Amino acid sequence: MAQRQAAAASRATRRRRWWHLRQRWRMLGVFEIDSEHEFYHLTTIIKEGILSALQSSMDTPRPGTLTAEHFKLQETQTHEGFEMQTFAGPVFASLRCSLDISEDEYKNSLCSDGCYLQFVSNSKSKADFFVTNDKRFFLKTQSRREVMFLLSNLPAYVDHLEKYPHSLMVRFLGVYRIVIPNQIKKYFIVMQSVFYPDERINIRYDIKGCEVGRWTDPAIKGNQIIKVLKDNNFEGQHIALAQQKSWFVDQLKMDTDFLRGLNVLDYSLLLAHQPLHKDELDGKHSFANLIVRTTMSMDLDGSPNEADPTSVPLLKENSGQVVADTTDSGGATGDEIPLQEIHCNTQQSNTESELQEFHADHRRLLPNFKNAVHIIDGPERRYFVGIIDIFTVYGWRKKLENLWKRLRYPGRAFSTVSPPDYSQRFCQWVQKHTQ
């Protein structure tokens, strides 16, 4: 008991010291969670708990078909000094597999000897953000209500990603709960980092499609502070995608239609960009690279769904020739790579309008990256995009907040509006700022 109290006092001292440093330096950015950090003990047991849970699940064959029981599954493992709960383990393992993330990769990233990193942002969220040492995965603490909301809508979320495998929505890869008796009870989720790899990213935005409260003072040039800018900071700029614009705008509408059906609002589009180097521009136009990227799209799409022409693979064999949609993000033309007709064998895709929709929805070619679903290459820049924060339900509190803001900000666009209005405005912002 005395040792436990001493350890708690030591952690409290470290928290106070860290808080004073943050107040003194107003730190924003990514910081290593070393042995002196306030979250060192928590992240250490998170690693231990995830490692044990993954080793246990890896010894069990993954089910071929997910059932209702898999979505409701809760597994608890008891460790020395804490408990770890894993929610819907087989479902999230299936999602990881769909992204070509092996269980060994996931384990090695989350449970490596390298310290987690803490991401300190200018967000109003009270959640804690941790990043794996390789910056590939985010861990975020969530309230019980938010986790229960995600789990109750998990079947619909999985169905949406199966229907639209190129969805821009963030990929949730695990949901856990850590319990340290008499100290901590925390839920946290693991998600794929939208900004990976981030070595050359030097500007980041969080977009909600409104104006009130949507400005952040940029960091001073040369300062190592990482600031996530907002809508008003982006004015006068555009997301330059060329041929990929129609795909991007259409996919965003599909995703926001889904979120509107969940009655949620206040989600954001994370956006960052970096210039493409000459070798990347040259590589995009090579036939070999085109085939690799198109094959990735085919593998991600999976088996064609006859009722949904958007799920037809981009690449298939036809009389010994590779048939591919070559509307490349880099502007490849028929002079560089012969464009051939894509034959659609679905029974419900015979009308001209359906075929046009099919071609429009498959103008995207995934880049040859592990994080391909969140990366879109324009003619000159690589964009990192992802829809995050999908847990805010439009309940009575938000309705009262909407009424109050209408009185305080008459005629101005603020974030707290009904889900139909929010999704429409969100899409309009993207349409206006994309070319």
GROMACS .gro file of C-alpha atoms in nm:
model
  435
    1MET     CA    1   0.000   0.000   0.000
    2ALA     CA    2   0.282   0.241   0.089
    3GLN     CA    3   0.457   0.169  -0.241
    4ARG     CA    4   0.136   0.234  -0.432
    5GLN     CA    5   0.084   0.566  -0.253
    6ALA     CA    6   0.445   0.667  -0.319
    7ALA     CA    7   0.409   0.584  -0.686
    8ALA     CA    8   0.085   0.786  -0.706
    9ALA     CA    9   0.255   1.083  -0.536
   10SER     CA   10   0.545   1.060  -0.781
   11ARG     CA   11   0.307   1.062  -1.078
   12ALA     CA   12   0.122   1.361  -0.930
   13THR     CA   13   0.452   1.547  -0.900
   14ARG     CA   14   0.539   1.472  -1.262
   15ARG     CA   15   0.194   1.591  -1.375
   16ARG     CA   16   0.237   1.922  -1.192
   17ARG     CA   17   0.584   1.969  -1.337
   18TRP     CA   18   0.460   1.894  -1.691
   19TRP     CA   19   0.162   2.125  -1.651
   20HIS     CA   20   0.385   2.415  -1.542
   21LEU     CA   21   0.618   2.357  -1.837
   22ARG     CA   22   0.326   2.361  -2.078
   23GLN     CA   23   0.192   2.681  -1.925
   24ARG     CA   24   0.536   2.842  -1.935
   25TRP     CA   25   0.618   2.750  -2.292
   26ARG     CA   26   0.261   2.715  -2.425
   27MET     CA   27   0.381   2.403  -2.597
   28LEU     CA   28   0.209   2.262  -2.900
   29GLY     CA   29   0.343   1.972  -3.098
   30VAL     CA   30   0.466   1.619  -3.050
   31PHE     CA   31   0.666   1.523  -2.742
   32GLU     CA   32   0.820   1.193  -2.639
   33ILE     CA   33   0.655   1.027  -2.341
   34ASP     CA   34   0.970   0.932  -2.153
   35SER     CA   35   1.005   0.812  -1.796
   36GLU     CA   36   0.961   1.168  -1.662
   37HIS     CA   37   0.638   1.231  -1.851
   38GLU     CA   38   0.302   1.236  -1.673
   39PHE     CA   39   0.160   0.967  -1.906
   40TYR     CA   40   0.456   0.730  -1.900
   41HIS     CA   41   0.296   0.480  -1.661
   42LEU     CA   42  -0.036   0.484  -1.850
   43THR     CA   43   0.122   0.432  -2.193
   44THR     CA   44   0.344   0.155  -2.057
   45ILE     CA   45   0.050  -0.051  -1.937
   46ILE     CA   46  -0.144   0.028  -2.255
   47LYS     CA   47   0.140  -0.131  -2.452
   48GLU     CA   48   0.147  -0.432  -2.222
   49GLY     CA   49  -0.229  -0.478  -2.242
   50ILE     CA   50  -0.249  -0.445  -2.621
   51LEU     CA   51   0.044  -0.682  -2.669
   52SER     CA   52  -0.122  -0.951  -2.459
   53ALA     CA   53  -0.460  -0.901  -2.629
   54LEU     CA   54  -0.307  -0.920  -2.978
   55GLN     CA   55  -0.101  -1.228  -2.898
   56SER     CA   56  -0.415  -1.398  -2.772
   57SER     CA   57  -0.619  -1.304  -3.081
   58MET     CA   58  -0.340  -1.402  -3.321
   59ASP     CA   59  -0.354  -1.753  -3.180
   60THR     CA   60  -0.721  -1.772  -3.278
   61PRO     CA   61  -0.812  -1.802  -3.648
   62ARG     CA   62  -0.990  -1.493  -3.782
   63PRO     CA   63  -1.353  -1.571  -3.871
   64GLY     CA   64  -1.438  -1.578  -4.241
   65THR     CA   65  -1.771  -1.406  -4.182
   66LEU     CA   66  -1.848  -1.154  -3.911
   67THR     CA   67  -2.159  -1.224  -3.703
   68ALA     CA   68  -2.363  -1.014  -3.461
   69GLU     CA   69  -2.176  -1.184  -3.175
   70HIS     CA   70  -1.842  -1.057  -3.306
   71PHE     CA   71  -1.968  -0.696  -3.294
   72LYS     CA   72  -2.082  -0.741  -2.931
   73LEU     CA   73  -1.775  -0.932  -2.814
   74GLN     CA   74  -1.596  -0.802  -2.502
   75GLU     CA   75  -1.282  -0.974  -2.378
   76THR     CA   76  -1.113  -0.893  -2.048
   77GLN     CA   77  -0.758  -0.981  -1.952
   78THR     CA   78  -0.629  -0.937  -1.598
   79HIS     CA   79  -0.271  -0.821  -1.548
   80GLU     CA   80  -0.070  -0.731  -1.244
   81GLY     CA   81  -0.215  -0.400  -1.131
   82PHE     CA   82  -0.462  -0.344  -1.414
   83GLU     CA   83  -0.726  -0.491  -1.646
   84MET     CA   84  -0.750  -0.454  -2.023
   85GLN     CA   85  -1.079  -0.488  -2.210
   86THR     CA   86  -1.094  -0.537  -2.586
   87PHE     CA   87  -1.416  -0.461  -2.773
   88ALA     CA   88  -1.525  -0.626  -3.100
   89GLY     CA   89  -1.176  -0.765  -3.154
   90PRO     CA   90  -1.254  -0.977  -3.465
   91VAL     CA   91  -1.429  -0.682  -3.632
   92PHE     CA   92  -1.133  -0.449  -3.596
   93ALA     CA   93  -0.893  -0.725  -3.699
   94SER     CA   94  -1.098  -0.755  -4.019
   95LEU     CA   95  -1.077  -0.379  -4.074
   96ARG     CA   96  -0.700  -0.388  -4.030
   97CYS     CA   97  -0.677  -0.671  -4.280
   98SER     CA   98  -0.881  -0.469  -4.534
   99LEU     CA   99  -0.611  -0.200  -4.515
  100ASP     CA  100  -0.333  -0.454  -4.565
  101ILE     CA  101  -0.215  -0.402  -4.207
  102SER     CA  102  -0.089  -0.734  -4.075
  103GLU     CA  103  -0.133  -0.819  -3.709
  104ASP     CA  104   0.246  -0.826  -3.672
  105GLU     CA  105   0.274  -0.474  -3.815
  106TYR     CA  106   0.000  -0.349  -3.586
  107LYS     CA  107   0.160  -0.515  -3.283
  108ASN     CA  108   0.512  -0.398  -3.365
  109SER     CA  109   0.398  -0.040  -3.405
  110LEU     CA  110   0.177  -0.019  -3.096
  111CYS     CA  111   0.394  -0.231  -2.869
  112SER     CA  112   0.747  -0.137  -2.975
  113ASP     CA  113   1.018  -0.044  -2.727
  114GLY     CA  114   1.008   0.313  -2.858
  115CYS     CA  115   0.815   0.559  -2.642
  116TYR     CA  116   0.475   0.682  -2.750
  117LEU     CA  117   0.452   1.048  -2.846
  118GLN     CA  118   0.203   1.292  -2.702
  119PHE     CA  119   0.032   1.522  -2.948
  120VAL     CA  120  -0.057   1.853  -2.783
  121SER     CA  121  -0.285   2.054  -3.010
  122ASN     CA  122  -0.490   2.372  -3.002
  123SER     CA  123  -0.808   2.163  -3.009
  124LYS     CA  124  -1.079   2.233  -2.752
  125SER     CA  125  -1.117   1.859  -2.696
  126LYS     CA  126  -1.034   1.733  -2.349
  127ALA     CA  127  -0.914   1.403  -2.492
  128ASP     CA  128  -0.553   1.290  -2.469
  129PHE     CA  129  -0.379   1.212  -2.799
  130PHE     CA  130  -0.092   0.965  -2.827
  131VAL     CA  131   0.101   0.868  -3.138
  132THR     CA  132   0.303   0.552  -3.188
  133ASN     CA  133   0.675   0.606  -3.214
  134ASP     CA  134   0.668   0.552  -3.591
  135LYS     CA  135   0.375   0.803  -3.613
  136ARG     CA  136   0.161   0.552  -3.798
  137PHE     CA  137  -0.125   0.513  -3.548
  138PHE     CA  138  -0.310   0.753  -3.319
  139LEU     CA  139  -0.449   0.661  -2.979
  140LYS     CA  140  -0.718   0.888  -2.838
  141THR     CA  141  -0.898   0.871  -2.506
  142GLN     CA  142  -1.278   0.878  -2.539
  143SER     CA  143  -1.573   0.904  -2.305
  144ARG     CA  144  -1.786   0.599  -2.238
  145ARG     CA  145  -2.074   0.759  -2.427
  146GLU     CA  146  -1.857   0.810  -2.736
  147VAL     CA  147  -1.728   0.453  -2.729
  148MET     CA  148  -2.077   0.309  -2.686
  149PHE     CA  149  -2.196   0.523  -2.976
  150LEU     CA  150  -1.918   0.388  -3.198
  151LEU     CA  151  -1.980   0.027  -3.099
  152SER     CA  152  -2.358   0.055  -3.147
  153ASN     CA  153  -2.302   0.191  -3.499
  154LEU     CA  154  -2.008  -0.033  -3.582
  155PRO     CA  155  -2.208  -0.263  -3.817
  156ALA     CA  156  -2.322   0.040  -4.019
  157TYR     CA  157  -1.966   0.180  -4.022
  158VAL     CA  158  -1.825  -0.151  -4.150
  159ASP     CA  159  -2.099  -0.176  -4.414
  160HIS     CA  160  -2.018   0.175  -4.535
  161LEU     CA  161  -1.647   0.097  -4.572
  162GLU     CA  162  -1.727  -0.225  -4.755
  163LYS     CA  163  -1.952  -0.036  -4.995
  164TYR     CA  164  -1.706   0.252  -5.037
  165PRO     CA  165  -1.355   0.115  -4.968
  166HIS     CA  166  -1.204   0.450  -5.078
  167SER     CA  167  -1.406   0.634  -4.813
  168LEU     CA  168  -1.237   0.938  -4.660
  169MET     CA  169  -1.354   0.850  -4.310
  170VAL     CA  170  -1.085   0.777  -4.055
  171ARG     CA  171  -1.024   0.405  -4.004
  172PHE     CA  172  -1.081   0.288  -3.647
  173LEU     CA  173  -0.857  -0.010  -3.577
  174GLY     CA  174  -0.928  -0.098  -3.214
  175VAL     CA  175  -1.133  -0.003  -2.908
  176TYR     CA  176  -1.001  -0.075  -2.558
  177ARG     CA  177  -1.056   0.008  -2.193
  178ILE     CA  178  -0.784   0.018  -1.931
  179VAL     CA  179  -0.872  -0.008  -1.561
  180ILE     CA  180  -0.625   0.057  -1.277
  181PRO     CA  181  -0.814  -0.008  -0.952
  182ASN     CA  182  -0.880   0.308  -0.748
  183GLN     CA  183  -0.694   0.523  -1.006
  184ILE     CA  184  -0.788   0.515  -1.374
  185LYS     CA  185  -1.071   0.397  -1.593
  186LYS     CA  186  -1.009   0.507  -1.950
  187TYR     CA  187  -1.154   0.411  -2.286
  188PHE     CA  188  -0.934   0.471  -2.586
  189ILE     CA  189  -0.949   0.405  -2.957
  190VAL     CA  190  -0.673   0.332  -3.206
  191MET     CA  191  -0.702   0.484  -3.551
  192GLN     CA  192  -0.490   0.517  -3.859
  193SER     CA  193  -0.307   0.849  -3.867
  194VAL     CA  194  -0.431   1.065  -4.154
  195PHE     CA  195  -0.095   1.244  -4.167
  196TYR     CA  196   0.132   0.947  -4.234
  197PRO     CA  197   0.408   0.965  -4.346
  198ASP     CA  198   0.445   1.320  -4.220
  199GLU     CA  199   0.815   1.393  -4.277
  200ARG     CA  200   0.750   1.663  -4.539
  201ILE     CA  201   0.418   1.799  -4.417
  202ASN     CA  202   0.459   2.155  -4.296
  203ILE     CA  203   0.099   2.278  -4.280
  204ARG     CA  204  -0.216   2.115  -4.142
  205TYR     CA  205  -0.582   2.219  -4.138
  206ASP     CA  206  -0.895   2.116  -3.949
  207ILE     CA  207  -1.196   2.210  -4.165
  208LYS     CA  208  -1.560   2.225  -4.051
  209GLY     CA  209  -1.707   2.443  -4.326
  210CYS     CA  210  -1.800   2.742  -4.107
  211GLU     CA  211  -1.655   3.075  -3.993
  212VAL     CA  212  -1.723   3.139  -3.622
  213GLY     CA  213  -1.421   3.045  -3.415
  214ARG     CA  214  -1.242   2.903  -3.717
  215TRP     CA  215  -0.915   3.097  -3.710
  216THR     CA  216  -0.582   2.998  -3.553
  217ASP     CA  217  -0.282   3.228  -3.531
  218PRO     CA  218  -0.013   3.056  -3.742
  219ALA     CA  219   0.312   2.953  -3.581
  220ILE     CA  220   0.603   3.193  -3.618
  221LYS     CA  221   0.824   3.097  -3.911
  222GLY     CA  222   1.108   2.876  -3.798
  223ASN     CA  223   0.926   2.779  -3.478
  224GLN     CA  224   0.900   2.405  -3.416
  225ILE     CA  225   0.549   2.439  -3.273
  226ILE     CA  226   0.288   2.242  -3.470
  227LYS     CA  227  -0.038   2.428  -3.512
  228VAL     CA  228  -0.346   2.291  -3.683
  229LEU     CA  229  -0.500   2.578  -3.879
  230LYS     CA  230  -0.872   2.620  -3.951
  231ASP     CA  231  -1.122   2.723  -4.217
  232ASN     CA  232  -1.054   3.097  -4.216
  233ASN     CA  233  -0.679   3.034  -4.249
  234PHE     CA  234  -0.749   2.850  -4.575
  235GLU     CA  235  -0.930   3.138  -4.749
  236GLY     CA  236  -0.782   3.224  -5.088
  237GLN     CA  237  -0.640   2.872  -5.132
  238HIS     CA  238  -0.762   2.564  -5.317
  239ILE     CA  239  -0.724   2.187  -5.310
  240ALA     CA  240  -0.587   2.131  -5.661
  241LEU     CA  241  -0.680   1.779  -5.773
  242ALA     CA  242  -0.758   1.826  -6.145
  243GLN     CA  243  -0.914   1.499  -6.271
  244GLN     CA  244  -0.961   1.369  -5.918
  245LYS     CA  245  -1.189   1.655  -5.811
  246SER     CA  246  -1.514   1.484  -5.911
  247TRP     CA  247  -1.419   1.164  -5.729
  248PHE     CA  248  -1.316   1.357  -5.417
  249VAL     CA  249  -1.632   1.568  -5.402
  250ASP     CA  250  -1.861   1.269  -5.473
  251GLN     CA  251  -1.692   1.050  -5.211
  252LEU     CA  252  -1.715   1.325  -4.952
  253LYS     CA  253  -2.090   1.350  -5.019
  254MET     CA  254  -2.131   0.974  -4.975
  255ASP     CA  255  -1.947   0.992  -4.643
  256THR     CA  256  -2.140   1.292  -4.511
  257ASP     CA  257  -2.470   1.131  -4.617
  258PHE     CA  258  -2.371   0.838  -4.396
  259LEU     CA  259  -2.288   1.067  -4.103
  260ARG     CA  260  -2.613   1.257  -4.148
  261GLY     CA  261  -2.792   0.923  -4.115
  262LEU     CA  262  -2.621   0.877  -3.778
  263ASN     CA  263  -2.755   1.220  -3.670
  264VAL     CA  264  -2.407   1.355  -3.599
  265LEU     CA  265  -2.238   1.689  -3.661
  266ASP     CA  266  -1.917   1.876  -3.575
  267TYR     CA  267  -1.694   1.632  -3.765
  268SER     CA  268  -1.389   1.773  -3.941
  269LEU     CA  269  -1.190   1.722  -4.257
  270LEU     CA  270  -0.824   1.693  -4.168
  271LEU     CA  271  -0.619   1.832  -4.454
  272ALA     CA  272  -0.248   1.866  -4.520
  273HIS     CA  273  -0.034   1.886  -4.829
  274GLN     CA  274   0.322   1.870  -4.953
  275PRO     CA  275   0.481   1.937  -5.292
  276LEU     CA  276   0.552   1.639  -5.515
  277HIS     CA  277   0.919   1.595  -5.601
  278LYS     CA  278   1.026   1.550  -5.960
  279ASP     CA  279   1.097   1.179  -5.913
  280GLU     CA  280   0.746   1.135  -5.768
  281LEU     CA  281   0.592   1.321  -6.060
  282ASP     CA  282   0.789   1.106  -6.306
  283GLY     CA  283   0.703   0.787  -6.119
  284LYS     CA  284   0.331   0.859  -6.126
  285HIS     CA  285   0.333   0.844  -6.506
  286SER     CA  286   0.522   0.517  -6.536
  287PHE     CA  287   0.320   0.221  -6.655
  288ALA     CA  288   0.462  -0.008  -6.384
  289ASN     CA  289   0.360   0.233  -6.108
  290LEU     CA  290   0.016   0.276  -6.262
  291ILE     CA  291  -0.039  -0.101  -6.251
  292VAL     CA  292   0.077  -0.122  -5.889
  293ARG     CA  293  -0.158   0.157  -5.781
  294THR     CA  294  -0.450   0.026  -5.981
  295THR     CA  295  -0.399  -0.323  -5.839
  296MET     CA  296  -0.414  -0.172  -5.491
  297SER     CA  297  -0.752  -0.024  -5.578
  298MET     CA  298  -0.869  -0.361  -5.706
  299ASP     CA  299  -0.755  -0.538  -5.390
  300LEU     CA  300  -0.923  -0.277  -5.174
  301ASP     CA  301  -1.250  -0.291  -5.361
  302GLY     CA  302  -1.276  -0.670  -5.331
  303SER     CA  303  -1.547  -0.866  -5.510
  304PRO     CA  304  -1.786  -0.674  -5.734
  305ASN     CA  305  -2.127  -0.606  -5.586
  306GLU     CA  306  -2.386  -0.639  -5.862
  307ALA     CA  307  -2.616  -0.390  -5.694
  308ASP     CA  308  -2.344  -0.128  -5.664
  309PRO     CA  309  -2.134  -0.036  -5.968
  310THR     CA  310  -1.896   0.162  -5.747
  311SER     CA  311  -1.752  -0.164  -5.612
  312VAL     CA  312  -1.637  -0.301  -5.949
  313PRO     CA  313  -1.256  -0.344  -5.950
  314LEU     CA  314  -1.047  -0.099  -6.148
  315LEU     CA  315  -0.826  -0.364  -6.299
  316LYS     CA  316  -0.899  -0.701  -6.454
  317GLU     CA  317  -0.775  -0.939  -6.718
  318ASN     CA  318  -0.940  -0.923  -7.059
  319SER     CA  319  -0.812  -1.134  -7.349
  320GLY     CA  320  -0.460  -1.124  -7.211
  321GLN     CA  321  -0.457  -0.745  -7.179
  322VAL     CA  322  -0.466  -0.537  -6.864
  323VAL     CA  323  -0.768  -0.306  -6.870
  324ALA     CA  324  -0.735  -0.003  -6.645
  325ASP     CA  325  -0.894   0.333  -6.584
  326THR     CA  326  -0.604   0.565  -6.657
  327THR     CA  327  -0.757   0.892  -6.554
  328ASP     CA  328  -0.450   0.941  -6.341
  329SER     CA  329  -0.416   1.204  -6.072
  330GLY     CA  330  -0.102   1.325  -6.242
  331GLY     CA  331  -0.279   1.393  -6.567
  332ALA     CA  332  -0.173   1.084  -6.764
  333THR     CA  333  -0.332   1.083  -7.107
  334GLY     CA  334  -0.409   0.833  -7.377
  335ASP     CA  335  -0.082   0.932  -7.547
  336GLU     CA  336   0.120   0.801  -7.255
  337ILE     CA  337  -0.085   0.495  -7.157
  338PRO     CA  338  -0.352   0.360  -7.393
  339LEU     CA  339  -0.696   0.415  -7.248
  340GLN     CA  340  -0.922   0.117  -7.307
  341GLU     CA  341  -1.286   0.064  -7.236
  342ILE     CA  342  -1.380  -0.079  -6.899
  343HIS     CA  343  -1.637  -0.355  -6.942
  344CYS     CA  344  -1.886  -0.379  -6.659
  345ASN     CA  345  -2.054  -0.716  -6.616
  346THR     CA  346  -2.304  -0.614  -6.352
  347GLN     CA  347  -2.669  -0.682  -6.427
  348GLN     CA  348  -2.787  -0.344  -6.295
  349SER     CA  349  -2.533  -0.121  -6.471
  350ASN     CA  350  -2.668  -0.116  -6.823
  351THR     CA  351  -2.798   0.235  -6.851
  352GLU     CA  352  -2.578   0.514  -6.977
  353SER     CA  353  -2.618   0.715  -6.656
  354GLU     CA  354  -2.502   0.423  -6.441
  355LEU     CA  355  -2.197   0.372  -6.659
  356GLN     CA  356  -2.115   0.741  -6.636
  357GLU     CA  357  -2.143   0.719  -6.258
  358PHE     CA  358  -1.918   0.414  -6.263
  359HIS     CA  359  -1.647   0.596  -6.458
  360ALA     CA  360  -1.674   0.907  -6.242
  361ASP     CA  361  -1.642   0.715  -5.917
  362HIS     CA  362  -1.332   0.529  -6.036
  363ARG     CA  363  -1.109   0.810  -6.141
  364ARG     CA  364  -0.904   0.766  -5.829
  365LEU     CA  365  -0.584   0.563  -5.833
  366LEU     CA  366  -0.441   0.486  -5.493
  367PRO     CA  367  -0.078   0.593  -5.444
  368ASN     CA  368   0.170   0.321  -5.359
  369PHE     CA  369   0.162   0.394  -4.986
  370LYS     CA  370   0.057   0.205  -4.675
  371ASN     CA  371  -0.173   0.496  -4.590
  372ALA     CA  372  -0.320   0.508  -4.941
  373VAL     CA  373  -0.684   0.567  -4.846
  374HIS     CA  374  -0.593   0.904  -4.691
  375ILE     CA  375  -0.359   1.022  -4.970
  376ILE     CA  376  -0.466   1.185  -5.296
  377ASP     CA  377  -0.213   1.304  -5.551
  378GLY     CA  378  -0.293   1.618  -5.745
  379PRO     CA  379  -0.088   1.742  -6.039
  380GLU     CA  380   0.169   1.919  -5.818
  381ARG     CA  381   0.087   1.833  -5.457
  382ARG     CA  382   0.016   1.530  -5.242
  383TYR     CA  383  -0.286   1.580  -5.017
  384PHE     CA  384  -0.355   1.401  -4.689
  385VAL     CA  385  -0.729   1.398  -4.613
  386GLY     CA  386  -0.956   1.226  -4.363
  387ILE     CA  387  -1.288   1.283  -4.188
  388ILE     CA  388  -1.251   1.263  -3.809
  389ASP     CA  389  -1.449   1.324  -3.487
  390ILE     CA  390  -1.778   1.157  -3.574
  391PHE     CA  391  -1.916   1.117  -3.220
  392THR     CA  392  -2.118   1.436  -3.162
  393VAL     CA  393  -2.489   1.349  -3.173
  394TYR     CA  394  -2.744   1.625  -3.235
  395GLY     CA  395  -2.931   1.582  -2.907
  396TRP     CA  396  -3.113   1.831  -2.689
  397ARG     CA  397  -2.793   1.994  -2.562
  398LYS     CA  398  -2.673   2.068  -2.915
  399LYS     CA  399  -3.018   2.195  -3.008
  400LEU     CA  400  -3.006   2.440  -2.717
  401GLU     CA  401  -2.652   2.540  -2.820
  402ASN     CA  402  -2.781   2.599  -3.173
  403LEU     CA  403  -3.052   2.831  -3.038
  404TRP     CA  404  -2.804   3.024  -2.824
  405LYS     CA  405  -2.556   3.068  -3.111
  406ARG     CA  406  -2.831   3.185  -3.346
  407LEU     CA  407  -2.899   3.466  -3.099
  408ARG     CA  408  -2.531   3.546  -3.043
  409TYR     CA  409  -2.412   3.518  -3.405
  410PRO     CA  410  -2.709   3.626  -3.620
  411GLY     CA  411  -2.647   3.563  -3.989
  412ARG     CA  412  -2.309   3.396  -3.932
  413ALA     CA  413  -2.204   3.036  -3.993
  414PHE     CA  414  -2.119   2.843  -3.675
  415SER     CA  415  -2.057   2.472  -3.623
  416THR     CA  416  -2.363   2.375  -3.417
  417VAL     CA  417  -2.638   2.325  -3.675
  418SER     CA  418  -2.862   2.031  -3.761
  419PRO     CA  419  -2.691   1.728  -3.927
  420PRO     CA  420  -2.857   1.792  -4.269
  421ASP     CA  421  -2.744   2.157  -4.264
  422TYR     CA  422  -2.398   2.061  -4.139
  423SER     CA  423  -2.339   1.800  -4.410
  424GLN     CA  424  -2.468   2.028  -4.686
  425ARG     CA  425  -2.248   2.318  -4.577
  426PHE     CA  426  -1.949   2.088  -4.530
  427CYS     CA  427  -1.980   1.959  -4.888
  428GLN     CA  428  -2.033   2.310  -5.024
  429TRP     CA  429  -1.710   2.427  -4.861
  430VAL     CA  430  -1.515   2.142  -5.021
  431GLN     CA  431  -1.679   2.199  -5.360
  432LYS     CA  432  -1.594   2.570  -5.346
  433HIS     CA  433  -1.233   2.516  -5.242
  434THR     CA  434  -1.145   2.227  -5.475
  435GLN     CA  435  -1.034   2.266  -5.835
   0.00000   0.00000   0.00000
